[in-house]
Coordinates of C-alpha atoms in Angstrom, one line a residue:
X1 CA 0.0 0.0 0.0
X2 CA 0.6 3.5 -0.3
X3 CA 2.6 3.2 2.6
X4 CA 4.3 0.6 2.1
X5 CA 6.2 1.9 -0.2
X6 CA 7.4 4.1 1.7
X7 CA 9.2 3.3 3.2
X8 CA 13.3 2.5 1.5
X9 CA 13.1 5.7 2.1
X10 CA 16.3 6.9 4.2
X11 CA 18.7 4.4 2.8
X12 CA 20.8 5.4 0.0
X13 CA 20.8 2.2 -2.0
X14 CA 19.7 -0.9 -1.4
X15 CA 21.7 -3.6 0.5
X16 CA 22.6 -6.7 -0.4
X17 CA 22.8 -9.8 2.4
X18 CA 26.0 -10.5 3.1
X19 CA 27.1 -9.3 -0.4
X20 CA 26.6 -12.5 -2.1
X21 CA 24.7 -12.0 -5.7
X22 CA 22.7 -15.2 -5.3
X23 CA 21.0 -13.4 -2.4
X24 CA 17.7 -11.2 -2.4
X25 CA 17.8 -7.2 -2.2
X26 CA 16.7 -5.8 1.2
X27 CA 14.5 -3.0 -0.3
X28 CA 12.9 -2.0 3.3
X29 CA 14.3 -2.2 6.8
X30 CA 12.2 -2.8 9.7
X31 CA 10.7 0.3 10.6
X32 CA 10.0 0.8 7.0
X33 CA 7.9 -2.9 7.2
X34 CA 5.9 -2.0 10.4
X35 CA 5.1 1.2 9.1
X36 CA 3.1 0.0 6.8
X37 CA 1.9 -2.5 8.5
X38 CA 0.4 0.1 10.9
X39 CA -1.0 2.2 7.8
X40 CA -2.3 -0.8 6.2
X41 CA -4.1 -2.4 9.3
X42 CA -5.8 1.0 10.7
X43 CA -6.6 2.0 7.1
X44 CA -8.8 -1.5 6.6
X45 CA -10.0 -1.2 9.6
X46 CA -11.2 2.7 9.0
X47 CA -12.9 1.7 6.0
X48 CA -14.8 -1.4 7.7
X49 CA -16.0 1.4 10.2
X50 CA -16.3 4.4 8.5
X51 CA -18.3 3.6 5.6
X52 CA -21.2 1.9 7.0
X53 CA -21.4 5.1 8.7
X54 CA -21.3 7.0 6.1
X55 CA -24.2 5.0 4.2
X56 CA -25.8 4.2 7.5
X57 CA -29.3 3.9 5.7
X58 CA -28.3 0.7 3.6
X59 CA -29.5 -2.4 4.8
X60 CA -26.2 -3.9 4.7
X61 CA -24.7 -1.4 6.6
X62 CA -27.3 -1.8 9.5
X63 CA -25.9 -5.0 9.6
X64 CA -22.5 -4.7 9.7
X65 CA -22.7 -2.2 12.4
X66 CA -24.7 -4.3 14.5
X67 CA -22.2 -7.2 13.7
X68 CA -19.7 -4.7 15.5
X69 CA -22.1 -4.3 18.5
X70 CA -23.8 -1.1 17.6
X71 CA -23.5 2.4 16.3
X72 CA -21.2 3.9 19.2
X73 CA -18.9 0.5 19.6
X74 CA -18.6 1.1 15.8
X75 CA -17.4 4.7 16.2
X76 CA -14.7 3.9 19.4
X77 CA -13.3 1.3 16.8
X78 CA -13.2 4.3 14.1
X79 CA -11.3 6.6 16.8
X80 CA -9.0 3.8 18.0
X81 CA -8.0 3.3 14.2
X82 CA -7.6 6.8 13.5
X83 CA -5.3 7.1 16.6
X84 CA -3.5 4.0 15.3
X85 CA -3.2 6.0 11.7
X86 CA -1.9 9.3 13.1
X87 CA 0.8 7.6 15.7
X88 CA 2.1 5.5 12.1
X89 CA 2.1 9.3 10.5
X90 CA 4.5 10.6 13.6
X91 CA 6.2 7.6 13.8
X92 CA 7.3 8.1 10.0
X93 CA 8.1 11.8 10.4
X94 CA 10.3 10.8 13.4
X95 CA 12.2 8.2 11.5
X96 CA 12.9 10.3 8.6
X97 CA 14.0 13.2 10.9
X98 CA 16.6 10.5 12.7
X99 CA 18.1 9.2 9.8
X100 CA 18.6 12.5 7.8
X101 CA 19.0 14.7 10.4
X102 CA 20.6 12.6 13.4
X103 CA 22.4 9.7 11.6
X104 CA 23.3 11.8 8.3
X105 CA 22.1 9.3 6.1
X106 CA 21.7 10.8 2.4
X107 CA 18.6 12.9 1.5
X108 CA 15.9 9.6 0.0
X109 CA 15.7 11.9 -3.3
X110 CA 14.3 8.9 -5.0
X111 CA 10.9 9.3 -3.3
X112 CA 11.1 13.2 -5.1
X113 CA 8.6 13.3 -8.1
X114 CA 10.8 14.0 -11.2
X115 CA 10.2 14.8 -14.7
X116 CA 11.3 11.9 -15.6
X117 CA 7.8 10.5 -14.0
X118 CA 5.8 12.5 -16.4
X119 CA 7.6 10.8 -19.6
X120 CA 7.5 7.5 -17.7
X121 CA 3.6 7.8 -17.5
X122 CA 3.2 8.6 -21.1
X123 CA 5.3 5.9 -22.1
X124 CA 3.9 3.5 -19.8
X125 CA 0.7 4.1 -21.6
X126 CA 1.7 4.0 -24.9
X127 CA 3.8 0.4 -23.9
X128 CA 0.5 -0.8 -22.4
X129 CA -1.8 0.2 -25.8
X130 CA 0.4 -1.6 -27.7
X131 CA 2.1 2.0 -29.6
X132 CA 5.6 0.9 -28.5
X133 CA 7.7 -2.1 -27.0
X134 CA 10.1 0.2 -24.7
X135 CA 9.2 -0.3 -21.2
X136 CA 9.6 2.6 -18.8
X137 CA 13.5 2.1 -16.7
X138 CA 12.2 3.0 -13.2
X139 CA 14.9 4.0 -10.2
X140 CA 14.5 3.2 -6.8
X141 CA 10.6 4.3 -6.8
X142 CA 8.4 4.3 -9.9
X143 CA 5.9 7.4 -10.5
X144 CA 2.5 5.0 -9.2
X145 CA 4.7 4.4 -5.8
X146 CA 5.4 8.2 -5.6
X147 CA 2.1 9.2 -6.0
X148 CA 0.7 6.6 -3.7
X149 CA 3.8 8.3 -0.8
X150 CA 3.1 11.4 -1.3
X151 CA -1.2 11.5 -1.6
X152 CA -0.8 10.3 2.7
X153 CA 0.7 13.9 3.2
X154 CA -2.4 15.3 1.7
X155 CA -4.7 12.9 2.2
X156 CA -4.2 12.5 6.2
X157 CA -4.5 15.9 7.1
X158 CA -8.0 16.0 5.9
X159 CA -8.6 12.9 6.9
X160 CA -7.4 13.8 10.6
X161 CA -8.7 17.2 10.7
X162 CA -12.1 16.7 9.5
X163 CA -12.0 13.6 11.6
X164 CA -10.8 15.8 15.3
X165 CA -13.9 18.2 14.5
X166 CA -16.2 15.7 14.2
X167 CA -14.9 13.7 17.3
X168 CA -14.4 17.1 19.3
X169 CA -17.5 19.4 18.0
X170 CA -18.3 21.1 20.7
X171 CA -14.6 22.1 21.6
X172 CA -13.8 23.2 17.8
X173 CA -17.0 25.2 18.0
X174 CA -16.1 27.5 20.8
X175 CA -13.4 29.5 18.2
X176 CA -14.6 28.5 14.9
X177 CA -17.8 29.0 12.7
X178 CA -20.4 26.3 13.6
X179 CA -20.8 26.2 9.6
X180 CA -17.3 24.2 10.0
X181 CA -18.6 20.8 11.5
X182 CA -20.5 20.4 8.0
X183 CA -18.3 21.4 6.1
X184 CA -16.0 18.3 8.1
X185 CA -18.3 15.8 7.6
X186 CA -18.6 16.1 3.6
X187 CA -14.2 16.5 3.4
X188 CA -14.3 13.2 5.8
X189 CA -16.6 11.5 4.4
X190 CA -15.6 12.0 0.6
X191 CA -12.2 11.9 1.4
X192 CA -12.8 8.5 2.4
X193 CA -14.5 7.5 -0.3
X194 CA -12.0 8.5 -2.9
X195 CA -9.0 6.9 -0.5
X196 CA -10.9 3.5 -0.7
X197 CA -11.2 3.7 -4.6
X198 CA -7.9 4.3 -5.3
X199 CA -6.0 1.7 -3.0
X200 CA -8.9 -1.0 -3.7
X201 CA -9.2 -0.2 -8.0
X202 CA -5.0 1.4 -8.3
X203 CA -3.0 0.5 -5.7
X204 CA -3.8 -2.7 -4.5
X205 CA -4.0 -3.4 -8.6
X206 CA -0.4 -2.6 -9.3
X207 CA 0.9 -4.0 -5.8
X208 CA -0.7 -7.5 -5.9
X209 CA -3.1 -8.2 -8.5
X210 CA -0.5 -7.2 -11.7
X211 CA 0.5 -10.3 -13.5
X212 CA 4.2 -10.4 -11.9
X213 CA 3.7 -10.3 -8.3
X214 CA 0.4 -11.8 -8.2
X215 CA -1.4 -13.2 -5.6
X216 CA 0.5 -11.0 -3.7
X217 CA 3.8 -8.9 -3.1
X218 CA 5.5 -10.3 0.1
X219 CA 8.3 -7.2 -0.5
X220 CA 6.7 -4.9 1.8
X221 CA 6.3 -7.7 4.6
X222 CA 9.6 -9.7 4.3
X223 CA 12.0 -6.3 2.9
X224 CA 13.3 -8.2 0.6
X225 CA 13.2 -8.5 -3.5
X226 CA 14.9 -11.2 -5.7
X227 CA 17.5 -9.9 -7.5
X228 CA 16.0 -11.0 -10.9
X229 CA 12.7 -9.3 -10.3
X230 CA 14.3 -6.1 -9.0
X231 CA 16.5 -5.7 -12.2
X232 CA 13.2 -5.9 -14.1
X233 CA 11.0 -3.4 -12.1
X234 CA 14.3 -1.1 -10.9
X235 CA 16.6 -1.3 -13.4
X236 CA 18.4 2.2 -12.8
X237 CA 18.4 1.4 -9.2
X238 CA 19.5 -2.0 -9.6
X239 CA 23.2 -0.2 -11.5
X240 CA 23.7 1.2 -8.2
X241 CA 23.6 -2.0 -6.7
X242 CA 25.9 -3.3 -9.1
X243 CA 28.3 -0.8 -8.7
X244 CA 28.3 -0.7 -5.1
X245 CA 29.0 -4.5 -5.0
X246 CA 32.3 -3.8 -7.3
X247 CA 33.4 -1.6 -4.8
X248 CA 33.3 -3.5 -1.9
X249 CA 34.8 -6.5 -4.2
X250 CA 37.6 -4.5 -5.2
X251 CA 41.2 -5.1 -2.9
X252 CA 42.0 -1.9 -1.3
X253 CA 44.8 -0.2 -2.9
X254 CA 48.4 -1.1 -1.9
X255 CA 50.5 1.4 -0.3
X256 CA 53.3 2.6 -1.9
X257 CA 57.0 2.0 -0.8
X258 CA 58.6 5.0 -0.2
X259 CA 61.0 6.8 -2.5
X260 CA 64.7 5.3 -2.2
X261 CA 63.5 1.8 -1.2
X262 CA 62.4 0.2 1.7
X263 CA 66.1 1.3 2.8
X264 CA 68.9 -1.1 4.2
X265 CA 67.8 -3.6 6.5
X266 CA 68.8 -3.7 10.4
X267 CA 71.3 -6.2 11.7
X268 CA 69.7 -8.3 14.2
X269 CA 70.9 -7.6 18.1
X270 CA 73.3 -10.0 19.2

C-alpha cells in the first residue's frame, strides 16, 4: 500500500545480504515494514468502520454495524483506528527526521517526483496500448509508488482534521464558525470514499493483483526483493547495486613503498 512503499526511504541504496549476488535485495528495513503495517491495518479497519457510517441507511450497513455491536462501539473502533493512523504518520516523520537529520544518512531523493515521472507515465501508456515495445527504466521508486507516498501527506490531514472536528464538536466550535462541522463531515466522508477507490481499484492493482507479483507482493512484509525481479521493475536502481558490490569487491589499494626503497635492513641484536 501506499505506505508501504514508503518506506526504502532513508537508505541510500539498497543492500545486499552479506554481499553474495545469489541473495535477495533488502529494499525496506524494519521500521519501513511495520510502518506500513500500521498504515495498512488501521486503514482497513477505518474503511470497515467508516463507511457503514457514512451509508448508514443501507441495509447492509445496519448490519455490519450491529455485527460490531452497535452504532457507538462502531465509532470507538473508528477513533481507536484513527489514533493508530496518526501515531504511524508521527512515527514516520520521526524516522525520517533521525536518519537524515541525526544519523546523516543521504537525503531519500528517490521518493522526489521528477520529470522523468511524467515521460515515464506517457510511455507507460503507450507500452500498455500496444504503440511501442520500450518499457519505462524505473529507479529506486516508480511514478505510481510516488504518488501513492506522497497523496498520505495530503490525504491524512483531511482525513485527521475533519475527523478531530467531528470527534471534538463542541470544543472546535467555541473559536470556529459552527458552519465548520458540516463542512468536516462532507471533506471526511468524501475523502474517504476516494482513498478507498484508489487503493482498492490502483494500488492494490499494481501491488498484488498485476500479473508479476500476483497473488500477492510479500516485498513490503519480508523487505526483501529477488535480484532477478528487481532488475526488471528497478533497473536504474539496480546499477547502483551493481556498482556498489564492485566496490566493496575491489582489494583496497596497496600502499606505496617510499622513495629510495624500503632502505637497508637492520642487523639483528646480538
Amino acid at each position: 500500500s501506499g505506505a508501504g512503499q514508503v518506506r526504502g526511504m532513508a537508505q541510500s541504496i539498497p543492500q545486499e545480504n552479506a554481499g553474495e549476488k545469489t541473495k535477495d535485495i533488502v529494499r525496506f528495513d524494519p521500521h519501513q515494514r511495520l510502518q506500513h503495517i500500521l498504515m495498512m491495518s488501521s486503514f482497513v479497519v477505518l474503511a470497515l468502520t467508516g463507511l457503514p457510517l457514512k451509508f448508514a441507511d443501507l441495509s447492509l450497513s445496519q448490519w455490519w454495524i450491529g455485527f460490531w455491536g452497535g452504532i457507538e462501539v462502531t465509532r470507538t473502533i473508528h477513533r481507536l483506528a484513527a489514533w493508530v493512523m496518526v501515531f504511524d504518520c508521527i512515527y514516520h516523520l520521526a524516522y525520517l527526521i533521525n536518519n537524515i537529520v541525526i544519523k546523516r544518512r543521504p537525503f531519500p531523493i528517490w521518493i522526489i517526483p521528477q520529470p522523468k515521472d511524467v515521460f515515464d507515465f506517457f510511455l507507460e501508456v503507450r507500452y500498455y496500448m500496444g504503440l511501442t515495445q520500450e518499457k519505462p527504466r524505473f529507479d529506486r521508486f516508480n511514478f505510481h509508488q510516488k504518488f501513492d507516498y506522497w497523496a498520505i501527506f495530503w490525504g491524512i490531514p483531511v482525513m485527521a482534521g475533519s475527523g478531530f472536528i467531528l470527534m471534538y464538536p463542541v470544543f472546535f466550535a467555541r473559536f470556529l464558525p459552527g458552519g465548520i462541522i458540516p463542512v468536516a463531515l462532507v471533506a471526511h466522508s468524501d475523502e474517504a470514499v476516494l482513498a478507498v477507490a484508489w487503493i482498492v481499484v490502483v494500488h492494490f492493482f499494481f501491488a498484488h493483483l498485476a500479473p508479476n507479483v500476483f497473488p500477492i507482493n510479500w516485498t513490503i512484509f519480508t523487505g526483501k526483493m529477488s535480484r532477478e525481479r528487481y532488475k526488471e521493475e528497478h533497473p536504474l536502481d539496480y546499477q547502483r547495486v551493481l556498482a556498489q558490490e564492485a566496490r566493496q569487491a575491489a582489494p583496497p589499494p596497496a600502499q606505496k613503498l617510499p622513495k629510495g626503497g624500503p632502505g637497508p635492513a637492520r642487523k639483528p641484536p646480538r
